[in-house]
Every structure is written in C-alpha cells, then in structure tokens.
C-alpha cells in the first residue's frame, strides 16, 4: 500500500492536531472541531456544541489506537474473545476516555484556557442506557478490563434507538419517559453502512438430496431484515489497545420495498420497513422478569445472527477457507441466555450454509461457546413457547430437536431407564404448554458454564442446573464478578484517588491488589483525617445535588445510608423502609432520644409492568414525605428517593456513601456489583450472606462488615418447617406496630387501601422473608449507629475495607476468564513511529 501522505510532506508527525496531546494542540484541535464539525463560532456555540467539539477531539485520539489495534489483530490473526450481550450499560464515554487516555488534566487545562469548565461539558453527555442493570453494567466493566489487559475482544450487541426509560417521580409514583439518547447525535460511534448482513425470519423449510448425495435443508423465510453495524471504540487504561464494540441496528431490506412498491402496495412497503426497524427500536425494560414477547426473541436472534455472520466474515478475511478452525480464532461468551440462540445459529451456518458434517459442526460449536448464568430466579429463566419459536425460527427449531435428541441419547447411555432425568434435562419442556428452555440450550452447547459469585455458583449446581452438573461437573466453575476501578474510582472519586495515589503511587489503578498497601495507614491519624475530609466533600456534593434535584435539604454530617439498585421484592428495599419507620417510632416515643442523624437515600427503576415494585417506590416517597416534614424528628432522620438512577448518578452516589445497604434475601442476589463499588469507595456494608457479599466480608474481615439475617440454609429450614410470617409479626411489638402504621394510612393521607398489597403480602406470604430478618436487621443497624459515633473507629474500618477490595476488580475476573475458559493471551499494540495515516 502506498502512503496517503503527499510527497514532500513530513512523515514524522509528532504533534499533529488529531493525535497530539499537548495542551496547546488539544486546544487548537478543539477549536478546529468547533468550527469544522459543529459549524460554530465560539460566540454562538452552545454547551452541547462545545461538548461535541471536545468529544470529536478525544475520539480522534481513540481512532489512532483503534485502527492500529484492528490492524495488529488482523496481521497477527489474534485469537479473539467475542462477548455476546443483549445489554451494554456503558455510561458516559467522555470522562472515561479522558481517564484511559491519561489526558484528563491536560484537557481540563485546555478547556480552562478556553474559558470553559470541563465538568460542565462532561455533564452534557447523555448516557447510552443500553441496559437494565447488573448484567449490562457488568458487560461494560468487562469491555474496559479486556482492553486494559490488552486482550483482543469484540463486544456484540444491539443498538437500541431507545434505551432504558428515564424515570420521573410524580406524586411519589414512577413515571416512565422515553429515552431519546440519540437526539443530539452520538459522537462515539462510527456507522458502517457498507457492513450489512441479512437475517431471516419465519417461513418454512424443505429438504432435498444434492447432486453429491448430501442431505440439505433450505430455509425459505417469510421476511428478511438487514443488520447495519455501528462501531464504538473501547479504550483500555493507559495502553494502546482499543477494542471494538459492534452494535447492530435493524433496517428494511431495499428489495422488499421495491417488490411491494411494484405491486402497487406502497403503504404495505412502508409498513414492512417500519416493522423491520422496530426490532432494534427499544430495550425491554424488564430486569430478571421474563416477558415472552415475540419481538424480544426477534431481537435476540437478530443480533446473534449478525454477530456470528460477522465472525465468519472476519475469519474468512484472514485467508481461512474452511471453517474447521473457527473455534481457534474465536471464543464466544454468552452473557446469560439472551444470546443462547447462537448455539443453534452457528450450527445452522456451519451445516446448512457451509455444508459441514453435523458432528464436526457440533464439536466446533461446543468448543466456541461458554455460558454465564446471572440469576436463579425462576421467573427470569428464559423459555419460549414452541409454536412462537417455530413460526419465527423454523429451521432453528429443527436443529434444536436434533441437538436434543443426540444429547438425550447420550444421557440414556449414562442413566439407562431414568426417564425422569431425561424429562428434566431435555431442552424442550414438555410439561403442559411446550417450551424451548434457553438455559438448557446454552448448557448443552457450551464447554464451560459459570456463576458470578462463589455462593451463586454453588446454588446453580444444586438447583437450576443440578442435573447438568451431575452429567458434566467438569464444565462448571465460578467467576466472581468485578468492577472497573477506572470508572468506579478514578473517574468518580478523584479526591480519594488523589489521596491514595499520594501514599502508594498509581499502580493500584491497574493492579487493585496494591490497595493492600493502605493497611498500615489505617492507624495513621493524619491520613484518617484526610480520608474523612474526602468523604465529607463527596457528601457535600451529593447533598447539593439532592437539594437541586429533589428539593430536600440533607446534612452532610449525617450518616449517609444508601440503597441504589433496580427495585425488586427480592432486593428488599421495603425492608429498609421497615427499619426507617422503626427509627421514626423510636424518635416519636422519645423525642429527646440521642440518635445519630441519618440520611437514607434510595434510587432505582422498577419494571413498568411490575406493580409491587412501583408500589415500593410510592411507599418510599410517602414515608419520606411524612418523616421529612415531621418537626418532632428535628432533622435527625431524612429520607430521599433520587429519581432516574443510572450510571451517571451512580458516579455521584457511590463516593458519598457511609453505609452500603446490601440486604437481599440470602440466595437470591446472584452477585451484586454495587456492593463492590460502595466498598471500593470507602462505605461500610450492612448486608446478608448473599451473592458477593459473602466474599466481600471474607476479604475485608468479619469485624469490618455489618452482617445480619438468615443464611440460605436457615431459610431453607424455615420453609421446610412451614414459614409463618404472621408469627414473627405477632410476637414482635415494634414490627407489628410498623406494619400496622403502614396499613393504617398514616403515610397515605388516611388511605388504608394504598399499601395493603405490601402489608398483606408480608403478613401472609412474605416470599422474601422480610419479617424473618427484620429484628436482626434492626439490631444490626443499631450497631452501625454505635460504631459511627466513634469516627476514628469508623474511618479505620473504612480504610481497611478499601485496602482489601483488590479481589473485586473486573481485571481479576477477566484474567480468570482468560485463563480458565477463553485461553487467550494479551497482544501488545504498538503505535507506528511515523504517520498515523500510513497503513
Ligand atoms: C437480568 C436479566 C436476566 C437475568 C439476569 C439479569 C441480571 O441483571 N442479573 C444480575 O447480574 C449481575 C451481574 O452478574 C449480578 O451482579 C446481579 O446479582 C444479578 O441480579
């Protein structure tokens, strides 16, 4: 290839406007972009113009690394991890990219010199909310770690036009507002209109024997849709690696329009186009609650088919003719069962389209895929009614039948006559209405299966995948989740980052275990005072935000106790409410009570169709309303519900927490990752032995963790003996009083019906055992208050928590996946010494 640089031009560009990093160059490049991309003179530019000009300035620096990463991977035919996920909850890009480029301070200064404030520009960015919660955010942390560890990786997903809804609170209720995140454009993505793949739906199949005597199946679809790629570079921290996040948008196939147009059905053609594009229109806002909608299955198949076709394209691009080594080039992780249809799709592509014998195709398929489970909740386990599945994906249903038959034949050999086991293991659920069980498809089609925390991985083997574990125990492992310290500390908590780095250097950002070196400082009074003052400043900032956004004044000297996550009964936000009302009653009973001033802060979205979750939001706001306005409380207790909890808000909240509430029913929270973010930012945890809480407590030490509640075994015992929640309520005067108060209409202007569903459910059924854990929680909280009064002790515990959080870096988690499941090695990216334009 010849150079793109005209003869006579210098080829050593050390400080050009698109890649240079001096303050002067950054400033010039920024002004240049304002003029030539935004088309604005500074006098008339809006904040958004400035944000976009800066985003493009930063993007140029990413592209240099991104194109060189792609070229290196191509040249070296690098083994590549493909992370398939229906959700990537990235959060805003600009700040994160500045941190990872190591340019935050330089750009801050360049903006200052231009008369602008970087923080204000950062606030302009509308975050891409392409996920619901934990699973999507984990995918984003893993993309950051993959790039930071210099692992060749591609994230494949869906470019939803509308992400997770924006939440407003009106009269205490959640109201959903559509999230038009693309309204002002997205400077971080590069559309690839020429990279288009076709995806088929519906229709029928027929078979024939070809002239070489091979049995062939042809799928004649009812509809063809095309997927267009949108690429986003994901840069690692202070490395040259920038990996690819490739999201697919659905479009109508041109020829379909013409066909209908020619037959005179213009409106039919337009409708067809709209229907096609609907596939990637909106993210389903359900979190761990199945919604068996046809469009959802279409979304899943759509992005999996695009991803696999794209991998085959890339594989062939590097000169490989047949696909016999596909699994050597790619290893594919299935982020829960949403991409599980990939197993059948890869089989279809290999067998039907590339004429590979079934056995060989099956070997490759199983060596390609690995499956991560993220929930044990029965209502979240995906299953599709057979008729719906068959009408949308007729060929895949045949393939699944074939996979299932061969699989069950093997089981029969191992367990002759055990029909019950066959029924339990089958990919097809035959009890009543027949279903395809996606977890079974993922388990059969993968060489590795993992849970996301030690306890969860154990429970997985004992419950939902018990029979699979008995069959192939060697496939199972645990990979405890982690979070990226770049976004969740360096970007969001600059004060603490500075303090830590002053004492132990900056290595910890990439090697979080290094935080251990803070341990000796836990006894250092000077350090402790600085630690406290960083926390206090973070609390002041959050207090100011709360005042602006919610109109409630909270005291930064009070204990900030925070519960932010999706609203779900198993996460037990309402248990926290029961404790708040208990504290309130104590203050009402004894107005002179010397109680530590406390601020309870909640945040989280409820699935729009999940009535109980929405009622819990209303309950929190109703209780807040009464308590915040009761003069008897004298500001010792405040309750706040922060609307529209998202990644951006998380970045404000975690650094400001004193106490992290991790109070799910033992056995229900697969891992949790908010628990890690809080502890990393110096909050102490009040929590149950659930998910990763167990391991956090192990790491930080039992003496630095506030533990309460029944264990999984104790709860099992409780249910075995017949759990009778009313006995807990009747035998506990304060608990009964609290429940009665809610039921009496005290928090609902006398309306006794409003919160009845919550109260009655707790009395009569209490699936998540709030009443069984209530007293233990209340007692534990009193212990928290006692320790908080001893600020020296509290600070020491806080420092030790941070010092011992090394395990919970997503870098550690990704290293484990690389070693145990993916078998991939880092690839160093070296930037060319000459021009960035020279290929
Ligand atoms: C969402 C939809 C279906 C299945 C699982 C989820 C999900 O978000 N699960 C969450 O995954 C997180 C990442 O592994 C865990 O930390 C959470 O505990 C789990 O609830």
CSV table of C-alpha atoms in Angstrom, one decimal, residues 219-379:
chain,number,residue,atom,x,y,z
A,219,UNK,CA,-34.9,-22.2,4.8
A,220,UNK,CA,-37.3,-20.0,2.8
A,221,UNK,CA,-38.0,-17.1,5.1
A,222,UNK,CA,-41.1,-15.0,5.2
A,223,UNK,CA,-39.1,-11.9,6.0
A,224,UNK,CA,-35.5,-10.7,5.6
A,225,UNK,CA,-34.1,-7.9,7.7
A,226,UNK,CA,-30.7,-6.3,7.4
A,227,UNK,CA,-28.4,-5.5,10.3
A,228,UNK,CA,-26.2,-2.5,10.0
A,229,UNK,CA,-23.1,-2.2,12.2
A,230,UNK,CA,-22.4,0.7,14.5
A,231,UNK,CA,-18.9,0.6,15.9
A,232,UNK,CA,-17.7,2.2,19.2
A,233,UNK,CA,-14.0,2.0,20.2
A,234,UNK,CA,-13.4,0.8,23.8
A,235,UNK,CA,-10.0,2.0,25.0
A,236,UNK,CA,-8.0,0.4,27.7
A,237,UNK,CA,-6.4,2.3,30.6
A,238,UNK,CA,-3.1,3.8,29.6
A,239,UNK,CA,-2.5,1.2,26.9
A,240,UNK,CA,-2.7,1.5,23.1
A,241,UNK,CA,-5.4,-1.2,22.9
A,242,UNK,CA,-8.8,0.0,21.7
A,243,UNK,CA,-11.2,-2.9,21.2
A,244,UNK,CA,-14.5,-2.9,19.2
A,245,UNK,CA,-18.0,-2.7,20.5
A,246,UNK,CA,-20.2,-3.5,17.5
A,247,UNK,CA,-23.9,-2.9,17.9
A,248,UNK,CA,-26.4,-3.8,15.2
A,249,UNK,CA,-29.3,-1.7,14.0
A,250,UNK,CA,-32.2,-3.3,12.1
A,251,UNK,CA,-33.2,-2.0,8.7
A,252,UNK,CA,-35.6,-3.0,6.0
A,253,UNK,CA,-34.1,-4.8,3.0
A,254,UNK,CA,-34.2,-2.5,0.0
A,255,UNK,CA,-35.5,-5.1,-2.4
A,256,UNK,CA,-38.5,-5.8,-0.2
A,257,UNK,CA,-39.7,-2.3,-0.5
A,258,UNK,CA,-39.4,-2.4,-4.3
A,259,UNK,CA,-41.2,-5.7,-4.5
A,260,UNK,CA,-44.2,-4.3,-2.7
A,261,UNK,CA,-43.9,-1.0,-4.4
A,262,UNK,CA,-44.1,-2.6,-7.8
A,263,UNK,CA,-47.2,-4.5,-7.0
A,264,UNK,CA,-48.8,-1.1,-6.0
A,265,UNK,CA,-48.8,-1.7,-2.3
A,266,UNK,CA,-46.8,1.4,-1.3
A,267,UNK,CA,-48.2,1.6,2.2
A,268,UNK,CA,-47.6,-2.1,2.7
A,269,UNK,CA,-44.0,-1.5,1.8
A,270,UNK,CA,-43.7,1.4,4.2
A,271,UNK,CA,-45.3,-0.7,7.0
A,272,UNK,CA,-42.8,-3.5,6.2
A,273,UNK,CA,-40.0,-1.1,6.6
A,274,UNK,CA,-41.3,0.2,9.9
A,275,UNK,CA,-41.8,-3.3,11.2
A,276,UNK,CA,-38.3,-4.3,10.3
A,277,UNK,CA,-36.8,-1.3,12.0
A,278,UNK,CA,-38.9,-2.0,15.1
A,279,UNK,CA,-36.6,-4.8,16.0
A,280,UNK,CA,-34.0,-2.6,17.5
A,281,UNK,CA,-36.3,0.3,18.4
A,282,UNK,CA,-36.4,-0.3,22.2
A,283,UNK,CA,-34.7,-2.1,25.1
A,284,UNK,CA,-37.1,-4.2,27.1
A,285,UNK,CA,-37.1,-2.6,30.5
A,286,UNK,CA,-37.6,-5.8,32.4
A,287,UNK,CA,-34.9,-6.9,34.8
A,288,UNK,CA,-34.9,-10.5,35.8
A,289,UNK,CA,-38.5,-10.9,34.8
A,290,UNK,CA,-39.3,-12.7,31.7
A,291,UNK,CA,-41.5,-11.1,29.1
A,292,UNK,CA,-42.1,-13.8,26.4
A,293,UNK,CA,-42.7,-11.3,23.6
A,294,UNK,CA,-42.1,-12.2,20.0
A,295,UNK,CA,-40.2,-9.0,19.4
A,296,UNK,CA,-37.8,-9.9,22.1
A,297,UNK,CA,-36.9,-13.2,20.5
A,298,UNK,CA,-36.5,-11.4,17.2
A,299,UNK,CA,-34.0,-9.0,18.9
A,300,UNK,CA,-32.1,-11.9,20.3
A,301,UNK,CA,-31.9,-13.8,17.1
A,302,UNK,CA,-31.2,-10.7,15.1
A,303,UNK,CA,-28.1,-9.7,16.9
A,304,UNK,CA,-26.7,-13.2,17.4
A,305,UNK,CA,-27.1,-13.9,13.7
A,306,UNK,CA,-25.3,-10.7,12.8
A,307,UNK,CA,-22.5,-11.4,15.3
A,308,UNK,CA,-21.9,-14.9,14.0
A,309,UNK,CA,-22.0,-14.0,10.4
A,310,UNK,CA,-19.6,-11.1,11.1
A,311,UNK,CA,-17.2,-13.5,12.9
A,312,UNK,CA,-17.3,-15.9,9.9
A,313,UNK,CA,-16.6,-12.9,7.6
A,314,UNK,CA,-13.6,-11.9,9.7
A,315,UNK,CA,-12.4,-15.4,9.8
A,316,UNK,CA,-12.5,-15.8,6.1
A,317,UNK,CA,-10.9,-12.4,5.6
A,318,UNK,CA,-7.8,-13.6,7.2
A,319,UNK,CA,-7.4,-16.2,4.5
A,320,UNK,CA,-9.0,-19.3,6.1
A,321,UNK,CA,-11.0,-21.3,3.6
A,322,UNK,CA,-13.0,-23.8,5.5
A,323,UNK,CA,-14.4,-23.2,9.0
A,324,UNK,CA,-12.8,-26.1,10.7
A,325,UNK,CA,-10.6,-23.8,12.9
A,326,UNK,CA,-13.3,-21.3,13.7
A,327,UNK,CA,-13.1,-22.1,17.5
A,328,UNK,CA,-9.4,-21.5,17.4
A,329,UNK,CA,-9.9,-18.0,16.1
A,330,UNK,CA,-13.0,-17.1,18.3
A,331,UNK,CA,-14.2,-17.9,21.8
A,332,UNK,CA,-17.7,-16.6,22.5
A,333,UNK,CA,-19.1,-15.8,25.9
A,334,UNK,CA,-22.9,-15.9,26.2
A,335,UNK,CA,-24.0,-13.2,28.7
A,336,UNK,CA,-26.9,-15.1,30.3
A,337,UNK,CA,-29.3,-16.9,27.9
A,338,UNK,CA,-30.3,-13.8,25.8
A,339,UNK,CA,-27.8,-14.8,23.2
A,340,UNK,CA,-28.3,-18.6,23.7
A,341,UNK,CA,-29.9,-18.9,20.3
A,342,UNK,CA,-26.4,-18.5,18.9
A,343,UNK,CA,-25.8,-22.2,19.6
A,344,UNK,CA,-28.5,-23.2,17.0
A,345,UNK,CA,-27.5,-20.4,14.7
A,346,UNK,CA,-23.8,-21.4,14.5
A,347,UNK,CA,-25.0,-25.0,13.8
A,348,UNK,CA,-27.2,-23.7,11.0
A,349,UNK,CA,-24.5,-21.6,9.5
A,350,UNK,CA,-21.9,-24.4,9.6
A,351,UNK,CA,-24.2,-27.2,8.5
A,352,UNK,CA,-26.7,-25.6,6.1
A,353,UNK,CA,-24.7,-22.7,4.7
A,354,UNK,CA,-21.1,-24.1,4.8
A,355,UNK,CA,-22.0,-27.7,4.3
A,356,UNK,CA,-20.1,-29.1,7.3
A,357,UNK,CA,-21.0,-32.5,8.6
A,358,UNK,CA,-23.2,-32.3,11.8
A,359,UNK,CA,-20.6,-34.0,14.1
A,360,UNK,CA,-17.8,-31.6,13.1
A,361,UNK,CA,-20.1,-28.6,13.4
A,362,UNK,CA,-21.2,-29.7,16.8
A,363,UNK,CA,-17.6,-30.1,18.0
A,364,UNK,CA,-16.8,-26.6,16.8
A,365,UNK,CA,-19.9,-25.1,18.3
A,366,UNK,CA,-19.3,-26.6,21.7
A,367,UNK,CA,-15.7,-25.5,21.7
A,368,UNK,CA,-16.7,-22.0,20.7
A,369,UNK,CA,-19.3,-21.2,23.4
A,370,UNK,CA,-19.3,-20.6,27.1
A,371,UNK,CA,-22.3,-19.6,29.2
A,372,UNK,CA,-22.6,-17.3,32.2
A,373,UNK,CA,-25.7,-17.6,34.3
A,374,UNK,CA,-26.7,-14.4,36.2
A,375,UNK,CA,-29.8,-15.3,38.1
A,376,UNK,CA,-31.5,-18.2,39.9
A,377,UNK,CA,-34.9,-16.5,39.9
A,378,UNK,CA,-37.4,-18.9,38.3
A,379,UNK,CA,-39.3,-16.1,36.7
